[in-house]
Structure formats: C-alpha cells, structure tokens
Short mmCIF file of C-alpha atoms in Angstrom, two decimals:
data_model
loop_
_atom_site.label_atom_id
_atom_site.label_comp_id
_atom_site.label_asym_id
_atom_site.label_seq_id
_atom_site.Cartn_x
_atom_site.Cartn_y
_atom_site.Cartn_z
CA MET Z 213 35.85 86.22 40.60
CA ARG Z 214 34.06 88.58 42.88
CA LYS Z 215 33.81 85.59 45.52
CA ILE Z 216 37.51 85.44 45.62
CA PHE Z 217 38.22 88.96 46.07
CA ALA Z 218 35.63 89.36 48.92
CA ILE Z 219 37.05 86.36 50.82
CA ILE Z 220 40.81 87.77 50.17
CA GLY Z 221 39.28 91.27 51.47
CA ILE Z 222 37.78 89.58 54.76
CA CYS Z 223 40.87 87.74 55.45
CA ALA Z 224 42.80 90.87 55.14
CA LEU Z 225 40.63 92.62 57.31
CA LEU Z 226 40.75 90.25 59.95
CA ALA Z 227 44.49 89.69 59.90
CA SER Z 228 44.99 93.43 60.23
CA CYS Z 229 42.59 93.69 63.36
CA GLY Z 230 44.54 91.10 65.56
CA GLU Z 231 47.49 91.87 67.78
CA LYS Z 232 50.55 93.22 65.87
CA LYS Z 233 54.04 93.29 67.13
CA GLU Z 234 57.03 94.34 65.08
CA GLU Z 235 60.57 94.17 66.21
CA LYS Z 236 63.54 95.66 64.43
CA LYS Z 237 66.69 94.57 66.54
CA GLU Z 238 69.30 96.96 65.08
CA GLY Z 239 67.28 100.35 65.51
CA GLY Z 240 65.53 99.19 68.65
CA PHE Z 241 62.26 99.91 67.27
CA GLU Z 242 59.33 97.93 68.76
CA MET Z 243 55.63 98.26 67.97
CA ASN Z 244 52.92 96.60 70.14
CA ARG Z 245 49.35 97.40 69.64
CA ALA Z 246 48.11 95.13 72.59
CA LYS Z 247 46.61 97.20 75.35
CA LYS Z 248 48.60 97.46 78.62
CA GLU Z 249 47.45 98.26 81.63
CA VAL Z 250 49.54 100.94 83.48
CA LYS Z 251 49.13 101.35 87.18
CA VAL Z 252 49.70 104.96 88.57
CA GLU Z 253 50.51 104.86 92.32
CA THR Z 254 49.72 108.13 93.86
CA LYS Z 255 51.46 108.88 96.86
CA SER Z 256 49.05 110.42 99.44
CA GLU Z 257 50.86 113.09 101.56
CA THR Z 258 50.01 112.74 105.23
CA VAL Z 259 48.95 115.90 106.76
CA PRO Z 260 50.12 116.23 110.33
CA VAL Z 261 47.93 116.29 113.23
CA ASP Z 262 48.76 119.26 115.37
CA LEU Z 263 46.68 120.58 118.18
CA ASN Z 264 49.34 123.13 119.32
CA ASN Z 265 49.33 125.14 115.92
CA LYS Z 266 46.92 128.04 116.23
CA GLY Z 267 47.24 129.10 112.53
CA VAL Z 268 47.77 132.66 111.36
CA GLY Z 269 44.80 135.04 111.94
CA PRO Z 270 42.99 137.11 114.48
CA ILE Z 271 42.11 134.31 116.65
CA THR Z 272 44.86 133.53 119.35
CA SER Z 273 42.83 131.67 122.10
CA LEU Z 274 39.42 130.08 122.05
CA GLU Z 275 38.11 127.80 124.81
CA PHE Z 276 34.92 125.90 124.17
CA ALA Z 277 32.60 125.45 126.88
CA SER Z 278 32.07 121.74 128.20
CA GLU Z 279 28.45 121.72 126.87
CA ILE Z 280 27.45 122.31 123.11
CA ASP Z 281 25.63 125.79 122.75
CA ALA Z 282 22.66 124.28 120.62
CA GLU Z 283 21.39 127.73 119.65
CA LEU Z 284 24.86 128.76 118.41
CA ALA Z 285 25.49 125.32 116.70
CA ALA Z 286 21.76 125.74 114.99
CA ALA Z 287 23.02 129.01 113.58
CA GLY Z 288 26.35 127.45 112.58
CA GLU Z 289 24.75 124.52 110.81
CA ALA Z 290 22.59 126.99 108.90
CA LYS Z 291 25.72 129.06 107.56
CA TYR Z 292 27.80 125.69 107.00
CA ASN Z 293 24.64 124.45 104.86
CA THR Z 294 24.92 127.57 102.85
CA ILE Z 295 28.55 128.00 102.32
CA CYS Z 296 30.65 124.87 103.27
CA THR Z 297 28.76 121.85 101.63
CA ALA Z 298 29.88 122.83 98.23
CA CYS Z 299 33.44 121.43 99.29
CA HIS Z 300 33.01 119.61 102.49
CA MET Z 301 31.09 116.62 103.74
CA ALA Z 302 30.90 115.60 107.30
CA ASN Z 303 32.11 112.12 106.97
CA GLN Z 304 33.66 111.90 103.51
CA ARG Z 305 36.46 113.56 101.72
CA MET Z 306 35.41 116.03 98.79
CA ILE Z 307 36.96 118.81 97.14
CA GLY Z 308 38.06 119.71 100.98
CA PRO Z 309 38.56 117.20 103.79
CA ALA Z 310 35.78 115.79 106.10
CA LEU Z 311 34.93 117.84 108.94
CA ALA Z 312 33.74 115.34 111.37
CA GLY Z 313 36.28 115.15 114.34
CA ILE Z 314 38.22 118.13 113.06
CA TYR Z 315 38.94 119.07 116.73
CA GLU Z 316 40.86 115.71 116.92
CA ARG Z 317 43.18 117.04 114.47
CA ARG Z 318 43.37 120.88 114.71
CA SER Z 319 43.10 123.33 117.35
CA PRO Z 320 39.90 125.50 117.88
CA GLU Z 321 42.07 128.64 116.93
CA TRP Z 322 43.29 127.09 113.93
CA VAL Z 323 39.85 126.04 112.58
CA MET Z 324 38.54 129.58 113.43
CA ASN Z 325 41.74 131.08 111.68
CA MET Z 326 41.09 128.79 108.48
CA ILE Z 327 37.46 129.86 108.36
CA LEU Z 328 38.29 133.75 108.77
CA ASN Z 329 41.58 133.88 107.01
CA PRO Z 330 41.94 131.15 104.50
CA ASP Z 331 44.19 133.32 102.02
CA VAL Z 332 46.95 134.11 104.57
CA MET Z 333 46.78 130.55 106.08
CA LEU Z 334 47.42 128.81 102.70
CA LYS Z 335 50.45 131.25 102.38
CA GLU Z 336 51.96 130.91 105.89
CA ASP Z 337 50.53 127.83 107.82
CA PRO Z 338 52.32 124.40 107.28
CA ILE Z 339 49.41 122.51 107.88
CA ALA Z 340 47.17 124.64 105.46
CA GLN Z 341 49.89 124.15 102.88
CA ALA Z 342 50.03 120.52 103.48
CA LEU Z 343 46.34 120.31 103.01
CA LEU Z 344 46.44 122.37 99.85
CA LYS Z 345 48.96 119.80 98.43
CA GLU Z 346 46.79 116.70 99.60
CA TYR Z 347 43.67 118.18 97.99
CA ASN Z 348 45.08 118.90 94.55
CA ASN Z 349 45.63 122.65 95.02
CA ALA Z 350 41.86 123.18 95.58
CA ILE Z 351 42.18 126.56 97.58
CA MET Z 352 39.61 127.41 100.17
CA LEU Z 353 37.89 130.80 99.24
CA ASN Z 354 37.38 133.52 101.69
CA GLN Z 355 33.80 133.72 102.57
CA ASN Z 356 34.14 136.79 104.34
CA LEU Z 357 32.44 135.74 107.30
CA SER Z 358 32.13 137.67 110.58
CA GLU Z 359 33.99 136.41 113.69
CA GLU Z 360 30.54 135.56 115.24
CA ASP Z 361 29.53 133.68 112.02
CA ALA Z 362 32.65 131.76 112.06
CA ARG Z 363 32.47 131.05 115.70
CA ALA Z 364 28.70 129.65 115.18
CA VAL Z 365 30.33 127.44 112.30
CA ALA Z 366 32.98 126.44 114.78
CA GLU Z 367 30.35 125.32 117.18
CA TYR Z 368 28.33 123.45 114.94
CA LEU Z 369 31.58 121.38 113.83
CA ARG Z 370 31.81 120.08 117.32
CA THR Z 371 28.45 118.23 116.79
CA LEU Z 372 29.72 116.41 113.57
#
C-alpha cells in the first residue's frame, strides 16, 4: 500500500511541475507558467555634435596652440587620474561618456565650462541636458577645480 501511495505522490509531483496553461473563455482568464522572453528595446538618444556651442560659464574663448604643451598635459593627466577616472574612461562609455576625441564633438570652451561649471551647464545647456538623459541622469559633480587645473585637464584630453 505504501508503494502505491509513493508512486501516486511522485506522479502528482511530476505532473504539477510541467507547463500548465488554463483558459477560461468567458472571463478572459489565461494562466501560462511557461517562461517568456521579453525584449525591451531602449531607444538611445543621440546627443548632437556642436562645435559652436561654448556652454554656460566663465570661459567664453579658448584657443589651443598647434602643439600640445607636454608639461601642462602631464599636470592634467595627474588631475584626470585623481578625479575623472571614477566616471570616465578614454575610449569606453562608463558612468559618463568616453573622452577620447572630445574636441571632435565639443568646443574647447564647452569642455572647460563643463569641467568648471557642471551644475549650471546641466541646468541651462541643451547638450549637457541631452548627455544627462543619455547617461541615465548621472550628474557630473562639481570638483571645484581652478581654471588652471581645468585648463590642464583640457590639455590632457587633447592627447587621448
């Protein structure tokens, strides 16, 4: 008798573990326990390339010399490695955008103003707002850099 109950119990267990689908036509009820793969497409907002936008902040004009200032770039690299690498990589998206080739997408003034004045840039600049949306509202924190430190970082970004 025990064997019969054990066999019935095992059969009931196996039957209950399989795919189960119940339909009730009148009430519109349907239950389906089979796993369904749901693909969610995320629409990537494209951030415009605008070399004429100078941003919002203290820097209204900045001209780079034709040659990179190696000493200034070295100082900028040290500052970049200290404060920027938590969110930025040179050639790969991270919390923030990849910074290699930044001057092909943004003006030097825009970059300097973003480094010096990210709070206001995120509130008032359309490109900064588009970047904020693109990067899931991860805000760039104000690092309270001096203009000299920001200029050094900007020079280093030319080397990437």
